[in-house]
């Protein structure tokens, strides 16, 4: 059996109160073991994004608990956990300024994460995903959705 890397136990999210309350997610469980991946599939409005946003600490669960490597997570995520637990948005083009070349959009988060933000360091990272130096000079409109992810 592999080690649990992430576990969500009976997580729920309710927006609002009383009769106008919207239950985005009710008593859901998720377990992710080291070296594996999971897909969350459902119709629009079924709570997929809500689960992801709770796991990465963007929104707080109304109830339930989330664990990372056995450690209970608390909202909002801070420090090293904020760096280790990330979300990949479905529409990556909104993560970049459409008027700036990719390199200019990438420098700021590198600095925020206290990573080397020089072109050489960013190039080394993007090459791991099959991108090249010429991609850094392109704007988001000149890149495919996969390249932006």
mmCIF file of N, CA, C and O in Angstrom, residues 58-96:
data_model
loop_
_atom_site.group_PDB
_atom_site.id
_atom_site.type_symbol
_atom_site.label_atom_id
_atom_site.label_comp_id
_atom_site.label_asym_id
_atom_site.label_seq_id
_atom_site.Cartn_x
_atom_site.Cartn_y
_atom_site.Cartn_z
ATOM 1 N N UNK A 58 -7.691 28.044 -0.985
ATOM 2 C CA UNK A 58 -8.253 29.288 -1.506
ATOM 3 C C UNK A 58 -9.584 29.630 -0.842
ATOM 4 O O UNK A 58 -9.934 30.798 -0.714
ATOM 5 N N UNK A 59 -10.336 28.598 -0.466
ATOM 6 C CA UNK A 59 -11.579 28.800 0.291
ATOM 7 C C UNK A 59 -11.591 27.819 1.452
ATOM 8 O O UNK A 59 -10.935 26.777 1.418
ATOM 9 N N UNK A 60 -12.346 28.157 2.478
ATOM 10 C CA UNK A 60 -12.403 27.336 3.683
ATOM 11 C C UNK A 60 -13.575 26.357 3.607
ATOM 12 O O UNK A 60 -14.682 26.736 3.192
ATOM 13 N N UNK A 61 -13.343 25.135 4.024
ATOM 14 C CA UNK A 61 -14.416 24.144 4.082
ATOM 15 C C UNK A 61 -15.389 24.539 5.194
ATOM 16 O O UNK A 61 -14.977 25.046 6.241
ATOM 17 N N UNK A 62 -16.669 24.305 4.968
ATOM 18 C CA UNK A 62 -17.661 24.554 6.014
ATOM 19 C C UNK A 62 -17.567 23.508 7.103
ATOM 20 O O UNK A 62 -17.827 23.788 8.278
ATOM 21 N N UNK A 63 -17.196 22.287 6.693
ATOM 22 C CA UNK A 63 -16.987 21.208 7.660
ATOM 23 C C UNK A 63 -16.086 20.163 7.034
ATOM 24 O O UNK A 63 -15.844 20.160 5.835
ATOM 25 N N UNK A 64 -15.581 19.282 7.877
ATOM 26 C CA UNK A 64 -14.677 18.231 7.424
ATOM 27 C C UNK A 64 -13.231 18.622 7.649
ATOM 28 O O UNK A 64 -12.927 19.716 8.138
ATOM 29 N N UNK A 65 -12.333 17.704 7.283
ATOM 30 C CA UNK A 65 -10.909 17.925 7.488
ATOM 31 C C UNK A 65 -10.131 17.520 6.243
ATOM 32 O O UNK A 65 -10.513 16.594 5.528
ATOM 33 N N UNK A 66 -9.008 18.210 6.027
ATOM 34 C CA UNK A 66 -8.120 17.903 4.910
ATOM 35 C C UNK A 66 -6.725 17.689 5.484
ATOM 36 O O UNK A 66 -6.257 18.492 6.298
ATOM 37 N N UNK A 67 -6.076 16.602 5.049
ATOM 38 C CA UNK A 67 -4.750 16.247 5.552
ATOM 39 C C UNK A 67 -3.767 16.166 4.391
ATOM 40 O O UNK A 67 -4.101 15.662 3.316
ATOM 41 N N UNK A 68 -2.559 16.631 4.622
ATOM 42 C CA UNK A 68 -1.457 16.506 3.667
ATOM 43 C C UNK A 68 -0.339 15.761 4.384
ATOM 44 O O UNK A 68 0.177 16.233 5.398
ATOM 45 N N UNK A 69 -0.005 14.581 3.880
ATOM 46 C CA UNK A 69 1.013 13.720 4.497
ATOM 47 C C UNK A 69 0.737 13.541 5.997
ATOM 48 O O UNK A 69 1.641 13.597 6.818
ATOM 49 N N UNK A 70 -0.537 13.350 6.335
ATOM 50 C CA UNK A 70 -0.940 13.094 7.710
ATOM 51 C C UNK A 70 -1.116 14.330 8.566
ATOM 52 O O UNK A 70 -1.627 14.252 9.682
ATOM 53 N N UNK A 71 -0.730 15.503 8.060
ATOM 54 C CA UNK A 71 -0.844 16.756 8.817
ATOM 55 C C UNK A 71 -2.143 17.457 8.449
ATOM 56 O O UNK A 71 -2.418 17.685 7.271
ATOM 57 N N UNK A 72 -2.931 17.793 9.471
ATOM 58 C CA UNK A 72 -4.199 18.473 9.214
ATOM 59 C C UNK A 72 -3.922 19.873 8.689
ATOM 60 O O UNK A 72 -3.144 20.622 9.260
ATOM 61 N N UNK A 73 -4.561 20.209 7.567
ATOM 62 C CA UNK A 73 -4.403 21.530 6.978
ATOM 63 C C UNK A 73 -5.389 22.505 7.612
ATOM 64 O O UNK A 73 -6.513 22.133 7.942
ATOM 65 N N UNK A 74 -4.952 23.731 7.775
ATOM 66 C CA UNK A 74 -5.862 24.764 8.263
ATOM 67 C C UNK A 74 -5.876 25.902 7.255
ATOM 68 O O UNK A 74 -4.882 26.177 6.585
ATOM 69 N N UNK A 75 -7.012 26.535 7.159
ATOM 70 C CA UNK A 75 -7.224 27.612 6.207
ATOM 71 C C UNK A 75 -6.756 28.921 6.821
ATOM 72 O O UNK A 75 -7.023 29.167 7.980
ATOM 73 N N UNK A 76 -6.108 29.789 6.094
ATOM 74 C CA UNK A 76 -5.555 29.587 4.749
ATOM 75 C C UNK A 76 -4.199 28.899 4.831
ATOM 76 O O UNK A 76 -3.522 28.985 5.857
ATOM 77 N N UNK A 77 -3.808 28.229 3.760
ATOM 78 C CA UNK A 77 -2.484 27.602 3.726
ATOM 79 C C UNK A 77 -1.418 28.686 3.754
ATOM 80 O O UNK A 77 -1.550 29.721 3.123
ATOM 81 N N UNK A 78 -0.348 28.405 4.493
ATOM 82 C CA UNK A 78 0.737 29.380 4.604
ATOM 83 C C UNK A 78 2.078 28.674 4.464
ATOM 84 O O UNK A 78 2.166 27.461 4.580
ATOM 85 N N UNK A 79 3.109 29.464 4.236
ATOM 86 C CA UNK A 79 4.481 28.965 4.218
ATOM 87 C C UNK A 79 4.730 27.912 3.159
ATOM 88 O O UNK A 79 4.274 28.007 2.022
ATOM 89 N N UNK A 80 5.467 26.875 3.566
ATOM 90 C CA UNK A 80 5.882 25.822 2.636
ATOM 91 C C UNK A 80 4.700 25.069 2.037
ATOM 92 O O UNK A 80 4.743 24.652 0.882
ATOM 93 N N UNK A 81 3.630 24.873 2.817
ATOM 94 C CA UNK A 81 2.470 24.146 2.282
ATOM 95 C C UNK A 81 1.855 24.885 1.098
ATOM 96 O O UNK A 81 1.381 24.274 0.152
ATOM 97 N N UNK A 82 1.855 26.202 1.146
ATOM 98 C CA UNK A 82 1.306 26.987 0.040
ATOM 99 C C UNK A 82 2.111 26.756 -1.236
ATOM 100 O O UNK A 82 1.587 26.822 -2.340
ATOM 101 N N UNK A 83 3.398 26.456 -1.089
ATOM 102 C CA UNK A 83 4.245 26.174 -2.246
ATOM 103 C C UNK A 83 4.060 24.742 -2.738
ATOM 104 O O UNK A 83 4.152 24.463 -3.921
ATOM 105 N N UNK A 84 3.812 23.812 -1.822
ATOM 106 C CA UNK A 84 3.739 22.392 -2.177
ATOM 107 C C UNK A 84 2.392 21.989 -2.752
ATOM 108 O O UNK A 84 2.305 21.053 -3.538
ATOM 109 N N UNK A 85 1.325 22.649 -2.335
ATOM 110 C CA UNK A 85 -0.014 22.275 -2.784
ATOM 111 C C UNK A 85 -0.517 23.364 -3.718
ATOM 112 O O UNK A 85 -0.803 24.477 -3.297
ATOM 113 N N UNK A 86 -0.603 23.045 -4.990
ATOM 114 C CA UNK A 86 -0.941 24.023 -6.018
ATOM 115 C C UNK A 86 -2.128 23.536 -6.840
ATOM 116 O O UNK A 86 -2.440 22.355 -6.861
ATOM 117 N N UNK A 87 -2.743 24.459 -7.536
ATOM 118 C CA UNK A 87 -3.868 24.127 -8.407
ATOM 119 C C UNK A 87 -3.500 24.496 -9.842
ATOM 120 O O UNK A 87 -2.801 25.474 -10.077
ATOM 121 N N UNK A 88 -3.942 23.689 -10.772
ATOM 122 C CA UNK A 88 -3.759 23.969 -12.189
ATOM 123 C C UNK A 88 -5.144 24.300 -12.736
ATOM 124 O O UNK A 88 -6.010 23.433 -12.831
ATOM 125 N N UNK A 89 -5.358 25.564 -13.043
ATOM 126 C CA UNK A 89 -6.684 26.000 -13.466
ATOM 127 C C UNK A 89 -7.017 25.497 -14.862
ATOM 128 O O UNK A 89 -6.146 25.338 -15.711
ATOM 129 N N UNK A 90 -8.299 25.267 -15.092
ATOM 130 C CA UNK A 90 -8.771 24.737 -16.367
ATOM 131 C C UNK A 90 -8.488 25.712 -17.512
ATOM 132 O O UNK A 90 -8.218 25.300 -18.623
ATOM 133 N N UNK A 91 -8.553 26.994 -17.224
ATOM 134 C CA UNK A 91 -8.325 28.015 -18.247
ATOM 135 C C UNK A 91 -7.066 28.809 -17.879
ATOM 136 O O UNK A 91 -7.155 29.890 -17.309
ATOM 137 N N UNK A 92 -5.892 28.266 -18.212
ATOM 138 C CA UNK A 92 -4.641 28.894 -17.789
ATOM 139 C C UNK A 92 -4.402 30.266 -18.406
ATOM 140 O O UNK A 92 -3.631 31.054 -17.876
ATOM 141 N N UNK A 93 -5.081 30.574 -19.500
ATOM 142 C CA UNK A 93 -4.838 31.856 -20.161
ATOM 143 C C UNK A 93 -5.200 33.042 -19.264
ATOM 144 O O UNK A 93 -4.645 34.129 -19.420
ATOM 145 N N UNK A 94 -6.090 32.842 -18.295
ATOM 146 C CA UNK A 94 -6.458 33.947 -17.407
ATOM 147 C C UNK A 94 -5.395 34.196 -16.337
ATOM 148 O O UNK A 94 -5.465 35.177 -15.613
ATOM 149 N N UNK A 95 -4.417 33.309 -16.235
ATOM 150 C CA UNK A 95 -3.340 33.473 -15.257
ATOM 151 C C UNK A 95 -2.247 34.409 -15.756
ATOM 152 O O UNK A 95 -1.374 34.799 -14.991
ATOM 153 N N UNK A 96 -2.281 34.750 -17.023
ATOM 154 C CA UNK A 96 -1.230 35.562 -17.625
ATOM 155 C C UNK A 96 -1.800 36.864 -18.166
ATOM 156 O O UNK A 96 -2.917 36.908 -18.669
#
